C-alpha cells in the first residue's frame, strides 16, 4: 500500500529497525540513507549485529545508529593488525609488498597472486600462517564523480564459516585491501 494512505511517509516512518527487523529492512536503510549496497550474502550477519544492539538496548534504532553499528563492526575494522603500506609490481602475476603492522611491530611481506587483492591476501596468509579462501568481492561508488569514495566488501571462508569486512577509500584498491583487513580482523574476533 502507499504509506500516504495510512498517514505515513517513506522518509521517516515506514521502516523501523528493532529486534524484529529483517535483513532486508536493514539493507534498505543503509542503501537509502548512506548509499551502501550490502552484498546479499553479508546481509544476514549485518542483520544479526543490528538486532543484537536493538535487543540489548530495548529500543528502535535510527538510521544513523544502524550506520554506526555497520561501520563499527565492518568498515576499516583494524583492532588486531593493519597494512600501512602496499606496493605492487608485475612479476609472475602480481607481486605485493605489504607492510603489516601488528601492535608496535611492522613487517614487510612479499607474495604473489593472480591480482592485487589476491596478492595482498597471500601476504596475510603467509604472515599469520593461516589458510582461508577469498569467497566474495563486491565494490561500488558511494557517490558520483571522479573524487567519490569507493566501498568494497570482502567475504573470506575459513573452516566452513564466512567472515565479512568492508573498506572505504578514494582508491578502490585501498578500499579492497581495507575490506580484506576488516574481514580477517572479524575472523580473529570470533
Tab-separated table of C-alpha atoms in Angstrom:
chain	number	residue	atom	x	y	z
A	1	UNK	CA	0.000	0.000	0.000
A	2	UNK	CA	1.010	3.600	-0.367
A	3	UNK	CA	2.153	4.845	3.069
A	4	UNK	CA	0.302	8.128	2.445
A	5	UNK	CA	-2.974	6.150	2.506
A	6	UNK	CA	-2.376	5.391	6.191
A	7	UNK	CA	-0.861	8.721	7.187
A	8	UNK	CA	2.801	7.779	6.870
A	9	UNK	CA	5.770	8.766	4.696
A	10	UNK	CA	8.617	6.832	3.132
A	11	UNK	CA	11.328	9.054	4.584
A	12	UNK	CA	10.566	8.961	8.254
A	13	UNK	CA	8.473	6.117	9.458
A	14	UNK	CA	7.828	3.253	7.072
A	15	UNK	CA	10.794	1.126	8.099
A	16	UNK	CA	11.563	0.896	11.781
A	17	UNK	CA	14.585	-1.027	12.947
A	18	UNK	CA	14.126	-3.071	16.099
A	19	UNK	CA	14.820	-6.582	17.351
A	20	UNK	CA	12.228	-7.967	14.900
A	21	UNK	CA	13.643	-6.259	11.802
A	22	UNK	CA	14.762	-8.389	8.915
A	23	UNK	CA	17.959	-8.199	6.916
A	24	UNK	CA	16.031	-6.557	4.069
A	25	UNK	CA	14.940	-3.613	6.212
A	26	UNK	CA	18.446	-3.031	7.498
A	27	UNK	CA	19.898	-3.234	3.985
A	28	UNK	CA	17.228	-0.815	2.775
A	29	UNK	CA	18.137	1.713	5.482
A	30	UNK	CA	21.847	1.515	4.598
A	31	UNK	CA	21.137	1.835	0.856
A	32	UNK	CA	18.574	4.653	1.053
A	33	UNK	CA	20.311	6.765	3.672
A	34	UNK	CA	24.010	6.095	3.095
A	35	UNK	CA	24.321	4.649	-0.462
A	36	UNK	CA	25.730	1.387	0.945
A	37	UNK	CA	24.700	-1.710	-1.025
A	38	UNK	CA	25.447	-4.589	1.332
A	39	UNK	CA	26.140	-7.832	-0.591
A	40	UNK	CA	23.281	-10.305	-0.342
A	41	UNK	CA	25.392	-12.961	1.380
A	42	UNK	CA	26.527	-10.424	4.026
A	43	UNK	CA	23.056	-9.112	4.923
A	44	UNK	CA	22.179	-11.820	7.435
A	45	UNK	CA	25.306	-11.209	9.515
A	46	UNK	CA	24.800	-7.422	9.445
A	47	UNK	CA	21.171	-8.014	10.449
A	48	UNK	CA	22.236	-10.033	13.481
A	49	UNK	CA	24.721	-7.335	14.551
A	50	UNK	CA	21.999	-4.666	14.387
A	51	UNK	CA	19.392	-6.880	16.091
A	52	UNK	CA	21.801	-7.605	18.943
A	53	UNK	CA	22.110	-3.889	19.700
A	54	UNK	CA	18.344	-3.418	19.480
A	55	UNK	CA	17.777	-6.378	21.823
A	56	UNK	CA	20.330	-5.114	24.350
A	57	UNK	CA	19.051	-1.524	24.271
A	58	UNK	CA	15.333	-2.439	24.034
A	59	UNK	CA	14.901	0.384	21.507
A	60	UNK	CA	14.153	1.094	17.889
A	61	UNK	CA	17.299	2.184	16.090
A	62	UNK	CA	17.610	5.310	13.977
A	63	UNK	CA	19.183	5.044	10.515
A	64	UNK	CA	22.264	6.832	11.896
A	65	UNK	CA	22.571	4.248	14.667
A	66	UNK	CA	22.281	1.391	12.138
A	67	UNK	CA	25.033	3.044	10.092
A	68	UNK	CA	27.251	3.389	13.173
A	69	UNK	CA	26.782	-0.297	14.062
A	70	UNK	CA	27.671	-1.259	10.496
A	71	UNK	CA	30.790	0.922	10.329
A	72	UNK	CA	31.965	-0.021	13.819
A	73	UNK	CA	31.789	-3.743	13.032
A	74	UNK	CA	32.781	-3.913	9.370
A	75	UNK	CA	34.270	-0.744	7.827
A	76	UNK	CA	38.047	-0.357	8.095
A	77	UNK	CA	37.926	-2.519	11.270
A	78	UNK	CA	41.554	-2.953	12.454
A	79	UNK	CA	41.855	-3.941	16.141
A	80	UNK	CA	44.489	-6.660	15.588
A	81	UNK	CA	46.521	-5.604	12.563
A	82	UNK	CA	46.556	-3.348	9.529
A	83	UNK	CA	48.532	-2.905	6.345
A	84	UNK	CA	50.129	0.513	6.451
A	85	UNK	CA	51.735	0.444	3.019
A	86	UNK	CA	51.473	-1.719	-0.068
A	87	UNK	CA	53.298	-1.668	-3.421
A	88	UNK	CA	52.714	-3.817	-6.491
A	89	UNK	CA	54.726	-4.953	-9.483
A	90	UNK	CA	54.122	-7.329	-12.387
A	91	UNK	CA	56.117	-10.461	-11.669
A	92	UNK	CA	54.648	-13.938	-12.232
A	93	UNK	CA	51.215	-12.343	-11.952
A	94	UNK	CA	51.146	-9.570	-9.379
A	95	UNK	CA	53.699	-9.263	-6.587
A	96	UNK	CA	52.573	-7.378	-3.480
A	97	UNK	CA	54.982	-5.923	-0.953
A	98	UNK	CA	52.847	-5.209	2.118
A	99	UNK	CA	53.893	-3.594	5.386
A	100	UNK	CA	51.901	-5.420	8.064
A	101	UNK	CA	51.581	-3.603	11.388
A	102	UNK	CA	50.683	-5.815	14.337
A	103	UNK	CA	50.897	-3.836	17.567
A	104	UNK	CA	54.179	-1.904	17.537
A	105	UNK	CA	55.818	-4.378	15.133
A	106	UNK	CA	55.952	-3.689	11.380
A	107	UNK	CA	56.988	-6.406	8.940
A	108	UNK	CA	57.322	-6.256	5.163
A	109	UNK	CA	55.908	-9.354	3.471
A	110	UNK	CA	56.073	-10.221	-0.253
A	111	UNK	CA	53.670	-12.573	-2.003
A	112	UNK	CA	52.361	-13.265	-5.494
A	113	UNK	CA	48.771	-13.537	-6.608
A	114	UNK	CA	46.614	-13.514	-9.699
A	115	UNK	CA	45.587	-9.911	-8.935
A	116	UNK	CA	46.278	-7.189	-6.393
A	117	UNK	CA	43.756	-8.344	-3.787
A	118	UNK	CA	44.823	-11.978	-4.123
A	119	UNK	CA	48.482	-10.980	-3.710
A	120	UNK	CA	47.714	-8.944	-0.566
A	121	UNK	CA	45.614	-11.832	0.747
A	122	UNK	CA	48.603	-14.118	0.238
A	123	UNK	CA	50.830	-11.756	2.274
A	124	UNK	CA	48.335	-12.018	5.152
A	125	UNK	CA	48.187	-15.815	4.885
A	126	UNK	CA	51.970	-16.008	4.838
A	127	UNK	CA	52.437	-13.617	7.773
A	128	UNK	CA	49.855	-15.290	10.032
A	129	UNK	CA	50.439	-18.861	8.788
A	130	UNK	CA	46.750	-19.382	8.034
A	131	UNK	CA	44.672	-20.638	5.143
A	132	UNK	CA	41.345	-19.172	4.019
A	133	UNK	CA	39.535	-18.561	0.747
A	134	UNK	CA	38.513	-15.213	-0.714
A	135	UNK	CA	34.884	-16.123	-1.392
A	136	UNK	CA	33.123	-12.814	-2.143
A	137	UNK	CA	34.290	-9.498	-3.525
A	138	UNK	CA	31.994	-6.592	-4.408
A	139	UNK	CA	32.531	-2.875	-4.797
A	140	UNK	CA	30.619	0.301	-5.616
A	141	UNK	CA	30.970	4.074	-5.520
A	142	UNK	CA	29.363	5.893	-2.597
A	143	UNK	CA	28.604	8.992	-4.684
A	144	UNK	CA	29.058	10.316	-8.209
A	145	UNK	CA	32.140	11.954	-9.622
A	146	UNK	CA	35.823	11.241	-10.005
A	147	UNK	CA	36.603	12.075	-6.369
A	148	UNK	CA	33.953	9.710	-4.977
A	149	UNK	CA	34.846	7.293	-2.215
A	150	UNK	CA	34.547	3.633	-3.086
A	151	UNK	CA	33.222	0.935	-0.807
A	152	UNK	CA	34.483	-2.613	-1.182
A	153	UNK	CA	33.192	-5.757	0.529
A	154	UNK	CA	35.191	-8.939	1.096
A	155	UNK	CA	33.988	-12.268	2.392
A	156	UNK	CA	36.520	-14.871	3.424
A	157	UNK	CA	35.775	-18.517	4.109
A	158	UNK	CA	37.735	-20.379	6.788
A	159	UNK	CA	36.807	-23.829	8.127
A	160	UNK	CA	33.343	-23.585	6.567
A	161	UNK	CA	32.467	-20.207	8.152
A	162	UNK	CA	32.229	-16.828	6.404
A	163	UNK	CA	33.711	-13.619	7.785
A	164	UNK	CA	32.993	-10.184	6.372
A	165	UNK	CA	34.686	-6.854	6.026
A	166	UNK	CA	34.088	-3.576	4.234
A	167	UNK	CA	36.521	-0.852	3.322
A	168	UNK	CA	36.312	2.689	2.030
A	169	UNK	CA	38.810	4.906	0.297
A	170	UNK	CA	39.014	7.141	-2.766
A	171	UNK	CA	41.275	4.429	-4.253
A	172	UNK	CA	39.361	1.202	-4.988
A	173	UNK	CA	42.469	-0.943	-4.442
A	174	UNK	CA	42.982	0.569	-0.975
A	175	UNK	CA	39.247	0.159	-0.219
A	176	UNK	CA	39.557	-3.523	-1.199
A	177	UNK	CA	42.624	-4.016	0.999
A	178	UNK	CA	40.802	-2.322	3.902
A	179	UNK	CA	37.832	-4.673	3.399
A	180	UNK	CA	40.123	-7.713	3.420
A	181	UNK	CA	41.845	-6.489	6.597
A	182	UNK	CA	38.427	-5.965	8.224
A	183	UNK	CA	37.279	-9.464	7.234
A	184	UNK	CA	40.432	-11.029	8.685
A	185	UNK	CA	40.129	-8.973	11.877
A	186	UNK	CA	36.485	-10.095	12.178
A	187	UNK	CA	37.636	-13.702	11.800
A	188	UNK	CA	40.062	-13.157	14.708
A	189	UNK	CA	37.322	-11.559	16.812
A	190	UNK	CA	35.116	-14.625	16.504
